[in-house]
Each structure stands twice: as structure tokens, then as C-alpha cells.
């Protein structure tokens, strides 16, 4: 069992204030920025990223934390007077309760930070499922930083595992919503199973990206962009370019692209001259 604490939620109304929900994220942002380089270096060692990739992973996560610091103003309800004789309308935005996120291995900082800062600021508690065999330590370090910043025990939880853990998240009635980022096969399964249990579900699933190179393209610029799109982050990102369509005479550029790929340096992510980390 894990502590599915609904600290900010009750059946009737929130037991703490919106400012209380948002306050820890100011500290999370401060603590994370103070620890940014150390965290990025650890990501290189644990997850096979290059230092540049790790910086991008963390930076984009920080952007969501900063948004969470100001999201309280967007949580206001609405009031309309006299919509009919003697009738006023008002609405409240209230927390769901316990929310869960199922995260992939390739962005162990950014994707959890897409999820739990907004969820907690909106008054919910959160459960993160890491990828047990690939990148659990980076997420655990992230949660340690969040705890250091003042998020109370039981508000942010981490569980590890594979299929049984996913089924638990989809089936447990305490968990009211599920967010997922990953492959189509897993996402379709999670969406179907969690929806069947009347949960709110959002699944961001795998993409297939194509690049079309026309004859009037700048050759060197196009090849550099293709190499970066195809091989950046070792190809382990949703927007990685997996297919290139060469139109007309550009078909001969394939050999130049191959030459660029062969020059990429594969090394440990903290090395100065690395192009591709060890994540494959």
C-alpha cells in the first residue's frame, strides 16, 4: 500500500487554501535552480543523456513549475447575476483528490514536472509511477528536491513497477485521474482501462514524424537540421524525425547525411565532445 493522502481535499470543500497549495512551488523552483547543474550531471550518469539534453529536460520542467506558481489566478470560478427572474449562477473549481502520472524514461525531469506541480497547485495529491528499470533515480531525486522545498509528506508519492502497478493506478477507486506519456500501445491500454473505471484520463502517445526536403532547400542547413532532428537525444523523444522524404535531386543528399551521422561522437554524457549519449 502507498499513502494516497488527500490532504487538500474532502467530500465537501478544500481543507486548505489556494495560496497554501501554490506556495511550495515557489520554493521548488528556487531549490531546483540552485541544484540544476548537479541534477543535470546526475541525469547524464543515470539516464545516458548528454549534458545539453539534460539541461533542456530540466529547463522545460522549470517552466511548468513557474507556471504553477501563478496558476491560482486561473482557478477562479464564475458568477452571473439575474440570468432569469430570481436566479443567479455561480461555479467553483474544486480539486479532484488523488491524481496519478505514468511517466516514460526519456525525459525523467520534464514529464513529471508537466504533471505534479499543476496537480498539487490545484489542490490535489499526486502519485508518480516511474520506469522501474530505466530511470527511477532521476525522478526520486526530483521528489527529494520537492520535499526539501516544503511539499508535505503524503502529497507527492512515488511508486515503481510495471504492469501490475499500472493496473493498480487504473483500477484503484481512490485515484480520480490519470495522465500518461509514452507509446501508443501502452496509452491505448491505460486509456481504456482507466476510463472503464470512470477516471479522467489523458494520454499523450507516440508520434511519427516525417521531413520533406525540396530541391530549393539550402543543402547544408537542411542536412544539419535533419541530423539534429533524427539523432538528437539519441532519437529518444516524441518529435524525433524517423523518416525523411527527399524530393528530386535531393535524393543524392542521403550520402551526405550518412557522412554527418558517422561523424557523431558517442560518449558518456558529461564529456565535452559528446554528440550522442549512451541512451539507446
Coordinates of C-alpha atoms in Angstrom, one line a residue:
X1 CA 0.0 0.0 0.0
X2 CA 1.1 3.6 -0.6
X3 CA 0.0 6.8 1.2
X4 CA -2.8 8.1 -1.0
X5 CA -3.2 11.2 1.2
X6 CA -6.0 13.6 0.1
X7 CA -4.6 16.4 2.2
X8 CA -6.2 19.2 0.3
X9 CA -9.5 17.6 -0.5
X10 CA -12.6 16.5 1.4
X11 CA -16.0 15.4 0.2
X12 CA -17.4 18.9 0.9
X13 CA -14.8 21.5 0.4
X14 CA -11.0 22.1 0.5
X15 CA -9.4 22.0 3.9
X16 CA -6.6 24.3 2.9
X17 CA -6.3 27.4 0.8
X18 CA -5.2 28.0 -2.8
X19 CA -2.2 30.1 -1.6
X20 CA -1.2 27.1 0.5
X21 CA -1.3 24.8 -2.5
X22 CA 0.9 27.2 -4.6
X23 CA 3.4 28.3 -2.0
X24 CA 5.7 25.2 -2.1
X25 CA 6.2 25.6 -5.9
X26 CA 8.0 28.9 -5.4
X27 CA 10.4 27.0 -3.2
X28 CA 10.6 24.1 -5.6
X29 CA 11.6 26.5 -8.4
X30 CA 14.3 28.1 -6.1
X31 CA 15.7 24.8 -4.9
X32 CA 15.7 23.2 -8.4
X33 CA 17.5 26.2 -10.0
X34 CA 20.1 26.1 -7.2
X35 CA 20.6 22.4 -7.8
X36 CA 20.3 22.5 -11.6
X37 CA 23.8 21.7 -12.7
X38 CA 24.2 18.9 -10.1
X39 CA 20.9 17.4 -11.2
X40 CA 21.8 17.5 -14.9
X41 CA 25.1 15.8 -14.2
X42 CA 23.3 13.1 -12.4
X43 CA 20.9 12.7 -15.3
X44 CA 23.8 12.1 -17.6
X45 CA 25.2 9.4 -15.4
X46 CA 21.9 7.7 -14.7
X47 CA 20.0 8.1 -17.9
X48 CA 22.6 8.4 -20.6
X49 CA 21.7 11.9 -21.7
X50 CA 24.3 14.4 -22.9
X51 CA 24.6 17.4 -20.6
X52 CA 23.0 19.7 -23.1
X53 CA 20.0 17.3 -23.4
X54 CA 19.7 17.1 -19.6
X55 CA 19.7 20.9 -19.3
X56 CA 16.9 21.1 -21.8
X57 CA 15.0 18.4 -19.9
X58 CA 15.3 20.3 -16.6
X59 CA 14.7 23.8 -18.1
X60 CA 11.4 22.9 -19.7
X61 CA 10.3 21.3 -16.5
X62 CA 11.2 24.5 -14.6
X63 CA 8.9 26.4 -16.9
X64 CA 5.9 24.4 -15.7
X65 CA 6.9 24.9 -12.1
X66 CA 7.0 28.6 -12.6
X67 CA 3.6 28.5 -14.3
X68 CA 2.3 26.6 -11.3
X69 CA 3.4 29.4 -9.1
X70 CA 0.9 31.7 -10.9
X71 CA -1.9 29.3 -11.7
X72 CA -4.0 30.2 -8.7
X73 CA -5.5 33.2 -10.6
X74 CA -6.7 30.9 -13.3
X75 CA -8.6 28.7 -10.8
X76 CA -11.3 31.2 -10.1
X77 CA -15.0 30.3 -10.7
X78 CA -17.7 32.4 -12.3
X79 CA -20.7 34.3 -11.1
X80 CA -23.6 35.6 -13.2
X81 CA -26.4 37.5 -11.7
X82 CA -30.0 37.6 -12.8
X83 CA -29.9 35.0 -15.6
X84 CA -33.6 34.6 -15.0
X85 CA -36.1 36.0 -12.6
X86 CA -34.6 35.5 -9.1
X87 CA -31.9 33.2 -10.4
X88 CA -28.1 33.8 -10.1
X89 CA -25.5 31.3 -11.3
X90 CA -22.1 30.6 -9.7
X91 CA -19.4 28.0 -10.3
X92 CA -16.5 26.7 -8.3
X93 CA -13.3 24.9 -9.5
X94 CA -12.5 22.2 -6.9
X95 CA -9.8 19.6 -6.6
X96 CA -10.4 16.1 -7.8
X97 CA -8.5 14.3 -5.0
X98 CA -5.7 11.9 -5.8
X99 CA -4.2 12.1 -9.3
X100 CA -1.6 9.9 -10.9
X101 CA 1.0 10.2 -13.6
X102 CA 2.6 7.4 -15.6
X103 CA 5.9 8.7 -17.0
X104 CA 8.3 7.4 -19.7
X105 CA 12.1 7.0 -19.3
X106 CA 13.3 9.6 -21.9
X107 CA 12.6 12.8 -20.0
X108 CA 12.8 11.9 -16.3
X109 CA 12.6 15.6 -15.2
X110 CA 10.4 17.4 -17.7
X111 CA 7.5 15.0 -17.9
X112 CA 6.9 14.5 -14.1
X113 CA 7.2 18.3 -13.9
X114 CA 4.4 18.6 -16.5
X115 CA 2.2 16.7 -14.1
X116 CA 2.6 17.1 -10.3
X117 CA 3.2 20.9 -9.9
X118 CA -0.1 21.8 -11.6
X119 CA -2.0 19.0 -9.9
X120 CA -0.8 19.9 -6.4
X121 CA -1.3 23.7 -7.0
X122 CA -4.9 22.8 -7.9
X123 CA -5.3 21.2 -4.5
X124 CA -4.8 17.5 -5.4
X125 CA -2.3 15.0 -4.2
X126 CA -0.2 13.1 -6.7
X127 CA 1.3 9.6 -7.4
X128 CA 4.1 9.3 -9.9
X129 CA 4.9 5.9 -11.5
X130 CA 8.5 5.8 -12.7
X131 CA 10.0 3.5 -15.2
X132 CA 11.4 0.9 -12.8
X133 CA 14.3 -0.4 -14.9
X134 CA 15.4 2.6 -16.8
X135 CA 15.2 6.0 -15.0
X136 CA 13.7 5.8 -11.5
X137 CA 16.6 7.6 -9.7
X138 CA 16.2 10.9 -11.5
X139 CA 12.5 11.1 -10.6
X140 CA 13.3 10.1 -7.0
X141 CA 15.9 12.9 -6.8
X142 CA 13.2 15.3 -8.2
X143 CA 10.8 14.3 -5.5
X144 CA 13.6 14.8 -2.8
X145 CA 14.0 18.3 -4.1
X146 CA 10.2 18.9 -3.9
X147 CA 10.2 17.6 -0.3
X148 CA 13.1 19.8 0.6
X149 CA 11.1 22.8 -0.8
X150 CA 8.3 22.1 1.7
X151 CA 5.8 19.8 0.0
X152 CA 4.2 17.8 2.9
X153 CA 4.6 14.1 3.3
X154 CA 1.8 12.2 1.5
X155 CA 1.1 14.9 -1.0
X156 CA 3.7 13.7 -3.6
X157 CA 4.2 10.0 -3.8
X158 CA 6.4 7.7 -6.0
X159 CA 5.7 4.1 -6.9
X160 CA 7.8 1.7 -9.1
X161 CA 6.8 -1.3 -11.1
X162 CA 5.5 -2.5 -14.4
X163 CA 2.1 -3.9 -15.5
X164 CA 0.7 -4.6 -12.0
X165 CA 1.5 -1.1 -10.9
X166 CA -0.2 0.4 -14.0
X167 CA -3.3 -1.8 -13.4
X168 CA -3.4 -0.6 -9.8
X169 CA -3.4 3.0 -10.9
X170 CA -6.1 2.3 -13.4
X171 CA -8.3 0.3 -11.0
X172 CA -7.9 1.9 -7.5
X173 CA -11.0 4.0 -6.8
X174 CA -9.1 6.5 -4.7
X175 CA -7.2 7.7 -7.8
X176 CA -9.5 10.1 -9.7
X177 CA -7.4 11.0 -12.7
X178 CA -4.5 9.6 -14.7
X179 CA -2.0 11.3 -17.0
X180 CA 0.2 9.2 -19.3
X181 CA 3.1 9.9 -21.7
X182 CA 4.5 7.1 -23.8
X183 CA 3.8 4.6 -26.5
X184 CA 0.6 4.1 -28.4
X185 CA 0.2 0.5 -27.2
X186 CA 0.5 1.4 -23.5
X187 CA -1.5 4.6 -23.8
X188 CA -4.5 2.9 -25.5
X189 CA -4.5 0.2 -22.8
X190 CA -4.3 2.8 -20.0
X191 CA -7.0 5.0 -21.5
X192 CA -9.4 2.1 -22.0
X193 CA -8.8 0.5 -18.5
X194 CA -8.9 3.8 -16.5
X195 CA -11.9 5.2 -18.5
X196 CA -13.8 2.0 -17.8
X197 CA -13.3 2.8 -14.1
X198 CA -14.7 6.3 -14.6
X199 CA -11.5 8.1 -14.2
X200 CA -10.5 11.3 -16.0
X201 CA -7.7 10.2 -18.4
X202 CA -5.3 12.0 -20.7
X203 CA -2.8 10.0 -22.8
X204 CA 0.0 11.7 -24.8
X205 CA 1.2 8.9 -27.1
X206 CA 3.9 8.2 -29.6
X207 CA 4.4 10.3 -32.8
X208 CA 5.6 9.5 -36.3
X209 CA 7.4 12.4 -37.8
X210 CA 8.5 13.0 -41.4
X211 CA 10.7 15.6 -43.0
X212 CA 10.3 16.6 -46.7
X213 CA 13.3 18.1 -48.4
X214 CA 12.5 20.0 -51.5
X215 CA 15.0 20.8 -54.3
X216 CA 15.2 24.5 -53.4
X217 CA 16.3 23.8 -49.8
X218 CA 19.6 25.1 -48.6
X219 CA 21.7 21.9 -48.6
X220 CA 23.9 22.4 -45.6
X221 CA 21.2 23.9 -43.5
X222 CA 18.8 21.1 -44.3
X223 CA 21.3 18.3 -43.6
X224 CA 22.2 19.9 -40.2
X225 CA 18.6 20.1 -39.3
X226 CA 17.9 16.5 -40.3
X227 CA 20.9 15.2 -38.3
X228 CA 19.8 17.1 -35.2
X229 CA 16.1 16.1 -35.6
X230 CA 17.0 12.4 -36.2
X231 CA 19.9 11.8 -33.8
X232 CA 19.4 14.5 -31.1
X233 CA 18.7 13.0 -27.7
X234 CA 19.8 9.7 -29.3
X235 CA 16.5 9.7 -31.1
X236 CA 14.6 9.1 -27.8
X237 CA 12.0 11.8 -28.0
X238 CA 8.5 12.0 -29.3
X239 CA 9.4 14.5 -32.0
X240 CA 12.4 12.7 -33.3
X241 CA 12.5 12.5 -37.1
X242 CA 12.3 8.9 -38.2
X243 CA 11.5 9.4 -41.9
X244 CA 13.0 11.8 -44.5
X245 CA 11.5 12.2 -47.9
X246 CA 14.0 13.6 -50.5
X247 CA 12.3 15.2 -53.5
X248 CA 14.0 15.3 -56.9
X249 CA 17.8 15.8 -57.0
X250 CA 17.9 16.0 -53.2
X251 CA 17.9 12.2 -53.1
X252 CA 21.7 12.3 -53.5
X253 CA 21.9 14.2 -50.2
X254 CA 21.3 10.9 -48.4
X255 CA 25.0 10.1 -48.7
X256 CA 26.0 13.4 -47.2
X257 CA 23.5 12.8 -44.3
X258 CA 25.1 9.4 -43.8
X259 CA 28.5 11.0 -43.6
X260 CA 27.3 13.5 -40.9
X261 CA 25.8 10.7 -38.9
X262 CA 29.1 8.7 -39.0
X263 CA 31.0 11.7 -37.5
X264 CA 28.7 12.0 -34.5
X265 CA 30.7 11.1 -31.3
X266 CA 29.1 8.6 -28.9
X267 CA 30.4 9.1 -25.4
X268 CA 29.5 9.4 -21.7
X269 CA 27.1 12.3 -21.4
X270 CA 29.3 14.6 -19.2
X271 CA 32.1 14.5 -21.8
X272 CA 32.9 17.8 -23.5
X273 CA 33.0 16.4 -27.1
X274 CA 29.9 14.2 -26.9
X275 CA 27.2 14.3 -29.6
X276 CA 25.2 11.2 -28.6
X277 CA 24.9 9.9 -25.1
X278 CA 24.7 6.2 -24.1
X279 CA 20.9 6.1 -24.1
X280 CA 19.8 4.0 -27.0

